[in-house]
Tab-separated table of C-alpha atoms and ligand atoms in Angstrom:
chain	number	residue	atom	x	y	z
A	624	UNK	CA	-108.494	-31.935	-66.172
A	625	UNK	CA	-111.102	-31.483	-69.048
A	626	UNK	CA	-111.759	-27.744	-69.650
A	627	UNK	CA	-114.512	-26.436	-71.514
A	628	UNK	CA	-113.675	-23.423	-74.254
A	629	UNK	CA	-115.387	-20.936	-71.929
A	630	UNK	CA	-113.532	-22.207	-68.703
A	631	UNK	CA	-110.434	-21.826	-70.949
A	632	UNK	CA	-111.048	-18.434	-71.776
A	633	UNK	CA	-111.807	-17.421	-68.224
A	634	UNK	CA	-108.529	-18.727	-67.279
A	635	UNK	CA	-107.416	-16.012	-69.541
A	636	UNK	CA	-109.551	-13.287	-68.021
A	637	UNK	CA	-108.631	-14.257	-64.242
A	638	UNK	CA	-105.195	-14.458	-62.407
A	639	UNK	CA	-104.424	-18.164	-61.787
A	640	UNK	CA	-106.115	-19.520	-58.606
A	641	UNK	CA	-107.774	-16.060	-57.670
A	642	UNK	CA	-111.115	-15.938	-56.672
A	643	UNK	CA	-113.405	-13.302	-58.102
A	644	UNK	CA	-113.312	-10.228	-55.671
A	645	UNK	CA	-116.883	-8.359	-55.655
A	646	UNK	CA	-115.472	-5.151	-54.642
A	647	UNK	CA	-112.955	-4.808	-57.229
A	648	UNK	CA	-114.078	-6.892	-60.033
A	649	UNK	CA	-117.864	-7.220	-60.000
A	650	UNK	CA	-118.797	-4.023	-58.486
A	651	UNK	CA	-117.063	-1.676	-61.233
A	652	UNK	CA	-119.278	-3.341	-63.613
A	653	UNK	CA	-122.551	-3.064	-61.985
A	654	UNK	CA	-121.649	0.589	-61.181
A	655	UNK	CA	-121.124	1.507	-64.772
A	656	UNK	CA	-123.597	-0.556	-66.376
A	657	UNK	CA	-126.431	-1.080	-64.180
A	658	UNK	CA	-126.695	1.027	-60.892
A	659	UNK	CA	-128.125	3.705	-62.713
A	660	UNK	CA	-131.339	2.246	-63.218
A	661	UNK	CA	-131.084	-0.356	-60.446
A	662	UNK	CA	-130.431	1.849	-57.251
A	663	UNK	CA	-132.209	3.562	-54.185
A	664	UNK	CA	-135.057	5.518	-55.035
A	665	UNK	CA	-134.121	9.284	-55.737
A	666	UNK	CA	-134.968	12.373	-56.997
A	667	UNK	CA	-134.078	13.085	-60.929
A	668	UNK	CA	-132.989	16.712	-62.004
A	669	UNK	CA	-136.474	17.995	-62.341
A	670	UNK	CA	-137.244	16.597	-58.818
A	671	UNK	CA	-139.436	13.596	-59.818
A	672	UNK	CA	-138.813	10.667	-57.723
A	673	UNK	CA	-137.244	7.705	-59.557
A	674	UNK	CA	-137.820	3.852	-58.390
A	675	UNK	CA	-135.227	1.031	-59.230
A	676	UNK	CA	-136.330	-0.422	-62.461
A	677	UNK	CA	-137.847	-3.798	-61.911
A	678	UNK	CA	-137.790	-2.975	-58.349
A	679	UNK	CA	-134.298	-4.489	-58.259
A	680	UNK	CA	-131.509	-2.652	-56.651
A	681	UNK	CA	-127.890	-3.646	-57.308
A	682	UNK	CA	-126.460	-0.838	-55.182
A	683	UNK	CA	-126.015	-2.730	-51.870
A	684	UNK	CA	-125.154	-6.274	-50.933
A	685	UNK	CA	-128.364	-6.840	-48.953
A	686	UNK	CA	-130.447	-5.398	-52.061
A	687	UNK	CA	-128.674	-7.544	-54.570
A	688	UNK	CA	-129.542	-10.820	-52.449
A	689	UNK	CA	-133.240	-9.626	-51.934
A	690	UNK	CA	-133.763	-9.601	-55.682
A	691	UNK	CA	-136.575	-7.845	-57.630
A	692	UNK	CA	-139.931	-7.759	-58.972
A	693	UNK	CA	-139.341	-11.320	-60.426
A	694	UNK	CA	-137.661	-12.881	-57.487
A	695	UNK	CA	-134.027	-13.769	-56.964
A	696	UNK	CA	-131.719	-11.676	-58.808
A	697	UNK	CA	-128.484	-13.925	-57.570
A	698	UNK	CA	-128.710	-17.439	-56.373
A	699	UNK	CA	-125.356	-18.047	-54.879
A	700	UNK	CA	-123.684	-21.208	-56.636
A	701	UNK	CA	-126.141	-21.443	-59.488
A	702	UNK	CA	-125.947	-18.564	-62.635
A	703	UNK	CA	-128.839	-20.535	-64.448
A	704	UNK	CA	-131.205	-19.413	-61.673
A	705	UNK	CA	-129.476	-15.976	-61.503
A	706	UNK	CA	-131.416	-13.304	-63.430
A	707	UNK	CA	-128.717	-10.872	-63.131
A	708	UNK	CA	-126.499	-13.232	-65.111
A	709	UNK	CA	-129.183	-14.669	-67.250
A	710	UNK	CA	-130.092	-11.119	-68.408
A	711	UNK	CA	-126.884	-10.044	-69.597
A	712	UNK	CA	-126.551	-13.000	-71.708
A	713	UNK	CA	-129.524	-12.513	-73.955
A	714	UNK	CA	-129.391	-11.446	-77.780
A	715	UNK	CA	-128.901	-7.665	-78.171
A	716	UNK	CA	-132.500	-7.499	-79.440
A	717	UNK	CA	-134.196	-9.214	-76.994
A	718	UNK	CA	-136.726	-7.475	-74.814
A	719	UNK	CA	-135.313	-8.725	-71.726
A	720	UNK	CA	-131.888	-8.003	-72.267
A	721	UNK	CA	-129.777	-5.744	-69.851
A	722	UNK	CA	-128.962	-3.047	-70.024
A	723	UNK	CA	-132.002	-2.672	-71.823
A	724	UNK	CA	-131.684	-2.507	-75.926
A	725	UNK	CA	-130.560	0.980	-77.133
A	726	UNK	CA	-130.290	1.840	-73.394
A	727	UNK	CA	-126.619	1.161	-72.736
A	728	UNK	CA	-123.583	-0.919	-73.990
A	729	UNK	CA	-124.168	-4.655	-73.543
A	730	UNK	CA	-121.501	-6.143	-71.164
A	731	UNK	CA	-118.446	-7.696	-72.897
A	732	UNK	CA	-117.640	-11.334	-72.664
A	733	UNK	CA	-115.045	-10.819	-69.795
A	734	UNK	CA	-117.304	-8.865	-67.708
A	735	UNK	CA	-120.260	-11.339	-68.168
A	736	UNK	CA	-117.689	-14.275	-67.237
A	737	UNK	CA	-116.513	-12.790	-64.350
A	738	UNK	CA	-120.156	-12.283	-62.915
A	739	UNK	CA	-120.830	-16.035	-63.719
A	740	UNK	CA	-117.629	-16.992	-62.002
A	741	UNK	CA	-118.588	-14.747	-59.082
A	742	UNK	CA	-121.935	-16.480	-58.746
A	743	UNK	CA	-120.262	-20.132	-58.856
A	744	UNK	CA	-118.053	-19.262	-56.303
A	745	UNK	CA	-120.691	-18.401	-53.790
A	746	UNK	CA	-121.560	-14.800	-54.482
A	747	UNK	CA	-119.585	-13.679	-51.474
A	748	UNK	CA	-119.327	-9.742	-50.950
A	749	UNK	CA	-116.194	-9.684	-48.849
A	750	UNK	CA	-116.118	-6.548	-47.145
A	751	UNK	CA	-118.228	-4.615	-49.289
A	752	UNK	CA	-121.636	-3.535	-48.304
A	753	UNK	CA	-122.830	-0.824	-50.406
A	754	UNK	CA	-125.762	1.080	-49.665
A	755	UNK	CA	-127.204	-0.806	-46.909
A	756	UNK	CA	-130.818	0.653	-46.415
A	757	UNK	CA	-132.174	-1.848	-49.136
A	758	UNK	CA	-132.994	-5.449	-48.068
A	759	UNK	CA	-132.967	-4.283	-44.408
A	760	UNK	CA	-135.099	-1.753	-44.804
A	761	UNK	CA	-137.903	-3.947	-46.479
A	762	UNK	CA	-137.099	-7.040	-44.227
A	763	UNK	CA	-136.315	-5.275	-40.718
A	764	UNK	CA	-138.426	-2.338	-41.092
A	765	UNK	CA	-136.159	0.593	-39.553
A	766	UNK	CA	-138.288	3.081	-37.610
A	767	UNK	CA	-138.903	6.006	-39.582
A	768	UNK	CA	-136.245	8.340	-39.503
A	769	UNK	CA	-134.387	6.264	-36.865
A	770	UNK	CA	-132.334	8.947	-35.198
A	771	UNK	CA	-128.739	8.248	-36.485
A	772	UNK	CA	-126.980	10.230	-33.753
A	773	UNK	CA	-124.064	10.631	-36.579
A	774	UNK	CA	-126.576	12.632	-38.528
A	775	UNK	CA	-127.405	14.861	-36.039
A	776	UNK	CA	-126.469	18.574	-36.734
A	777	UNK	CA	-125.555	17.555	-40.424
A	778	UNK	CA	-127.346	19.554	-42.934
A	779	UNK	CA	-127.948	18.079	-46.453
A	780	UNK	CA	-124.989	18.362	-48.860
A	781	UNK	CA	-125.375	21.153	-51.265
A	782	UNK	CA	-126.077	19.600	-54.742
A	783	UNK	CA	-123.594	21.873	-56.382
A	784	UNK	CA	-120.780	20.446	-54.143
A	785	UNK	CA	-122.076	16.898	-54.622
A	786	UNK	CA	-122.179	17.637	-58.621
A	787	UNK	CA	-118.511	19.045	-58.484
A	788	UNK	CA	-117.471	15.463	-56.879
A	789	UNK	CA	-119.322	13.488	-59.132
A	790	UNK	CA	-117.433	15.387	-62.013
A	791	UNK	CA	-114.282	13.862	-60.774
A	792	UNK	CA	-115.827	10.322	-61.344
A	793	UNK	CA	-116.992	9.641	-57.953
A	794	UNK	CA	-120.120	7.885	-57.058
A	795	UNK	CA	-121.950	9.804	-54.404
A	796	UNK	CA	-124.713	8.064	-52.653
A	797	UNK	CA	-126.811	8.686	-49.455
A	798	UNK	CA	-125.621	5.978	-46.928
A	799	UNK	CA	-129.255	5.456	-46.035
A	800	UNK	CA	-132.251	6.711	-47.932
A	801	UNK	CA	-133.093	10.308	-46.864
A	802	UNK	CA	-129.796	10.599	-44.768
A	803	UNK	CA	-127.524	13.676	-45.045
A	804	UNK	CA	-124.623	11.511	-44.563
A	805	UNK	CA	-122.786	10.217	-47.709
A	806	UNK	CA	-120.669	7.538	-49.159
A	807	UNK	CA	-118.016	8.598	-51.800
A	808	UNK	CA	-116.042	6.116	-53.940
A	809	UNK	CA	-114.408	5.557	-57.167
A	810	UNK	CA	-115.756	2.502	-58.933
A	811	UNK	CA	-113.518	3.301	-61.977
A	812	UNK	CA	-110.674	5.917	-62.631
A	813	UNK	CA	-109.806	5.646	-59.107
A	814	UNK	CA	-106.119	5.974	-60.515
A	815	UNK	CA	-106.760	9.621	-61.684
A	816	UNK	CA	-107.669	10.904	-58.204
A	817	UNK	CA	-104.848	12.698	-56.491
A	818	UNK	CA	-104.363	14.933	-53.423
A	819	UNK	CA	-105.784	17.957	-55.187
A	820	UNK	CA	-108.975	16.123	-56.094
A	821	UNK	CA	-109.609	15.389	-52.458
A	822	UNK	CA	-109.853	19.049	-51.512
A	823	UNK	CA	-112.944	19.132	-53.651
A	824	UNK	CA	-114.710	17.085	-51.234
A	825	UNK	CA	-114.141	19.596	-48.409
A	826	UNK	CA	-117.457	21.409	-49.017
A	827	UNK	CA	-119.079	18.147	-48.131
A	828	UNK	CA	-116.588	16.960	-45.165
A	829	UNK	CA	-119.446	17.031	-42.469
A	830	UNK	CA	-121.451	14.740	-44.808
A	831	UNK	CA	-119.336	12.185	-45.700
A	832	UNK	CA	-119.459	9.029	-43.628
A	833	UNK	CA	-117.846	6.604	-46.034
A	834	UNK	CA	-114.849	7.271	-48.225
A	835	UNK	CA	-113.317	4.485	-50.662
A	836	UNK	CA	-109.941	5.881	-51.630
A	837	UNK	CA	-108.501	2.584	-52.461
A	838	UNK	CA	-105.949	2.171	-55.754
A	839	UNK	CA	-106.031	6.212	-55.953
A	840	UNK	CA	-102.872	8.319	-56.063
A	841	UNK	CA	-103.259	9.942	-52.973
A	842	UNK	CA	-100.309	10.672	-50.547
A	843	UNK	CA	-100.141	11.939	-46.740
A	844	UNK	CA	-101.100	15.435	-47.976
A	845	UNK	CA	-104.868	14.193	-48.837
A	846	UNK	CA	-104.968	12.823	-44.974
A	847	UNK	CA	-104.770	16.388	-43.370
A	848	UNK	CA	-107.770	16.984	-45.465
A	849	UNK	CA	-109.489	13.977	-44.699
A	850	UNK	CA	-108.766	14.625	-40.812
A	851	UNK	CA	-111.134	17.230	-40.994
A	852	UNK	CA	-114.013	14.973	-41.962
A	853	UNK	CA	-115.970	14.544	-38.648
A	854	UNK	CA	-118.589	12.141	-39.435
A	855	UNK	CA	-116.091	9.678	-41.253
A	856	UNK	CA	-116.935	5.983	-40.228
A	857	UNK	CA	-115.661	4.018	-42.722
A	858	UNK	CA	-112.094	4.591	-44.725
A	859	UNK	CA	-110.491	2.483	-47.253
A	860	UNK	CA	-106.790	3.507	-48.188
A	861	UNK	CA	-106.118	0.128	-49.522
A	862	UNK	CA	-103.134	0.112	-52.024
A	863	UNK	CA	-102.196	3.849	-51.520
A	864	UNK	CA	-98.965	5.886	-50.977
A	865	UNK	CA	-99.764	6.922	-47.286
A	866	UNK	CA	-97.158	6.496	-44.550
A	867	UNK	CA	-97.285	6.736	-40.874
A	868	UNK	CA	-96.924	10.613	-40.977
A	869	UNK	CA	-100.276	10.741	-42.980
A	870	UNK	CA	-101.854	8.284	-40.409
A	871	UNK	CA	-101.156	10.805	-37.676
A	872	UNK	CA	-103.940	13.218	-39.299
A	873	UNK	CA	-106.431	10.736	-38.792
A	874	UNK	CA	-106.575	11.054	-34.848
A	875	UNK	CA	-109.341	13.658	-35.097
A	876	UNK	CA	-111.827	10.995	-36.522
A	877	UNK	CA	-113.314	10.134	-33.262
A	878	UNK	CA	-116.250	8.578	-35.175
A	879	UNK	CA	-114.138	6.284	-37.412
A	880	UNK	CA	-114.851	2.463	-37.044
A	881	UNK	CA	-113.790	0.916	-40.182
A	882	UNK	CA	-109.930	1.769	-41.356
A	883	UNK	CA	-108.604	-0.325	-44.286
A	884	UNK	CA	-104.571	0.156	-44.527
A	885	UNK	CA	-104.023	-3.134	-46.529
A	886	UNK	CA	-100.914	-2.706	-48.805
A	887	UNK	CA	-99.618	0.461	-47.781
A	888	UNK	CA	-96.112	1.296	-46.401
A	889	UNK	CA	-97.656	1.844	-42.538
A	890	UNK	CA	-95.635	0.623	-39.594
A	891	UNK	CA	-96.152	0.307	-36.116
A	892	UNK	CA	-95.750	3.922	-35.461
A	893	UNK	CA	-99.156	4.331	-37.307
A	894	UNK	CA	-100.947	2.363	-34.575
A	895	UNK	CA	-99.999	4.809	-32.020
A	896	UNK	CA	-102.009	7.698	-33.754
A	897	UNK	CA	-104.975	4.943	-33.939
A	898	UNK	CA	-105.146	4.243	-30.018
A	899	UNK	CA	-107.165	7.502	-29.449
A	900	UNK	CA	-109.974	6.134	-31.738
A	901	UNK	CA	-112.229	4.536	-29.470
A	902	UNK	CA	-114.901	3.626	-31.806
A	903	UNK	CA	-112.485	1.616	-34.006
A	904	UNK	CA	-113.889	-2.052	-34.616
A	905	UNK	CA	-112.304	-3.269	-37.749
A	906	UNK	CA	-108.486	-2.456	-39.154
A	907	UNK	CA	-107.043	-4.174	-41.913
A	908	UNK	CA	-103.189	-4.129	-41.963
A	909	UNK	CA	-102.514	-6.979	-44.545
A	910	UNK	CA	-99.353	-6.377	-46.343
A	911	UNK	CA	-98.151	-3.213	-44.273
A	912	UNK	CA	-95.009	-3.335	-42.113
A	913	UNK	CA	-96.906	-3.728	-38.961
A	914	UNK	CA	-95.515	-6.366	-36.866
A	915	UNK	CA	-97.715	-9.181	-35.263
A	916	UNK	CA	-96.987	-8.229	-31.775
A	917	UNK	CA	-97.782	-4.512	-32.268
A	918	UNK	CA	-100.918	-5.705	-34.136
A	919	UNK	CA	-101.986	-8.008	-31.361
A	920	UNK	CA	-101.289	-5.340	-28.569
A	921	UNK	CA	-102.999	-2.716	-30.669
A	922	UNK	CA	-106.113	-4.942	-30.689
A	923	UNK	CA	-106.155	-5.173	-27.213
A	924	UNK	CA	-105.825	-1.546	-26.583
A	925	UNK	CA	-109.597	-0.838	-27.895
A	926	UNK	CA	-112.763	-2.912	-26.621
A	927	UNK	CA	-114.253	-4.930	-29.510
A	928	UNK	CA	-111.287	-4.092	-32.166
A	929	UNK	CA	-110.747	-6.564	-34.679
A	930	UNK	CA	-107.188	-6.334	-36.259
A	931	UNK	CA	-106.478	-8.192	-39.466
A	932	UNK	CA	-102.784	-8.658	-40.178
A	933	UNK	CA	-102.996	-11.327	-42.838
B	622	LIG	C1	-131.615	2.306	-68.806
B	622	LIG	C2	-131.850	1.306	-67.756
B	622	LIG	C3	-131.574	-0.061	-66.988
B	622	LIG	C4	-130.371	-0.165	-66.969
B	622	LIG	C5	-128.812	0.441	-67.415
B	622	LIG	C6	-130.291	-1.671	-66.552
B	622	LIG	N1	-131.825	-2.039	-66.429
B	622	LIG	FE1	-132.171	-3.817	-65.503
B	622	LIG	N2	-133.957	-3.208	-65.709
B	622	LIG	C7	-134.559	-2.185	-66.346
B	622	LIG	C8	-135.734	-2.296	-66.381
B	622	LIG	C9	-136.863	-0.995	-67.081
B	622	LIG	C10	-136.265	-3.359	-66.018
B	622	LIG	C11	-137.713	-3.794	-65.805
B	622	LIG	C12	-138.392	-4.395	-66.848
B	622	LIG	C13	-137.779	-5.664	-67.291
B	622	LIG	O1	-137.935	-6.711	-66.112
B	622	LIG	O2	-137.194	-6.149	-68.340
B	622	LIG	C14	-134.987	-4.209	-65.571
B	622	LIG	C15	-135.286	-5.495	-64.934
B	622	LIG	C16	-133.932	-5.814	-64.404
B	622	LIG	C17	-133.973	-7.198	-64.022
B	622	LIG	C18	-135.229	-8.073	-63.533
B	622	LIG	C19	-135.780	-7.317	-62.091
B	622	LIG	C20	-136.962	-8.231	-61.609
B	622	LIG	O3	-136.650	-9.004	-60.572
B	622	LIG	O4	-137.778	-8.194	-62.227
B	622	LIG	C21	-132.627	-7.779	-63.775
B	622	LIG	C22	-132.160	-8.954	-63.113
B	622	LIG	C23	-131.775	-6.650	-64.153
B	622	LIG	N3	-132.768	-5.647	-64.687
B	622	LIG	C24	-130.254	-6.613	-64.178
B	622	LIG	C25	-129.547	-5.502	-64.841
B	622	LIG	C26	-128.227	-5.763	-65.034
B	622	LIG	C27	-127.483	-6.803	-64.414
B	622	LIG	C28	-127.868	-4.484	-65.431
B	622	LIG	C29	-126.319	-4.023	-65.927
B	622	LIG	C30	-125.788	-4.894	-66.724
B	622	LIG	C31	-129.172	-3.764	-65.980
B	622	LIG	N4	-130.002	-4.157	-65.475
B	622	LIG	C32	-129.105	-2.414	-66.227
B	622	LIG	C33	-133.724	-0.875	-66.880
B	622	LIG	C34	-132.246	-0.830	-66.684
């Protein structure tokens, strides 16, 4: 096997044989270096509407594949045709380089190689969806203010409360433009998040519909707080120290449809707490103590439920 220099360097960056994971490897790079300028239209601190630069949004899988003013941003399998990759490769003083000259630190070699490798491998987003109003909204025009029954009764989240959560390093975004429903995730610094930080979410408990706590330092204690989030539909607890006792606090989350318990210590007991959650459609149980027999039984106990054990 002949390896080019860049392939050799890449091997140093990637664990042998592992495919690049968008959510854990590529998204943190985009979130940190690109999304500020390339995200859903939003108001700035002066109340002025800010549109995504170059009409390109990089905050959702659909929008990334939709591209921007100049067309495709990512062409699966072809980094040379993917402007996302081409723009980060430009020399630092080039007028088209991203992030723009003097507007942010250029990506390091490892980061750009990861993005390139992700494109070569087919630009898969795995279970990551991000903001889902981008491409969808443009292609399938959603009826204006399509009544999301879940949003009914939810007032807008107080700005100060959202700001307090952002100060903890979280990315707080509307799940759909103008929706009071929020997605909260830690794209970097997840390891600094403990049960204490989770209590800061309480003032916006009625607004949070998607919550990504993967790789954080939370314990069962945090789940007593999260059990009070009435509009939660999507919860990722991958690689946290939670146990069956904590999962028991989730039985109040009747809107939950996605639950990721991958790489946790939960066992068959946790599944009994989840059976009342009739809207569950996807539960990830890979690298847990759940037995195949219980997983199968659980999958059959709720209509249309998909359970992934491995
Ligand atoms: C400080 C704001 C800012 C940041 C940060 C930023 N961009 Fe941009 N981006 C722009 C502006 C302004 C344009 C439109 C002008 C242009 O095309 O150069 C643009 C355009 C683009 C385009 C072309 C879109 C099209 O179809 O016309 C791509 C691709 C792009 N950016 C990728 C990125 C990537 C990848 C990152 C992160 C590594 C990034 N940008 C970070 C401001 C930014």
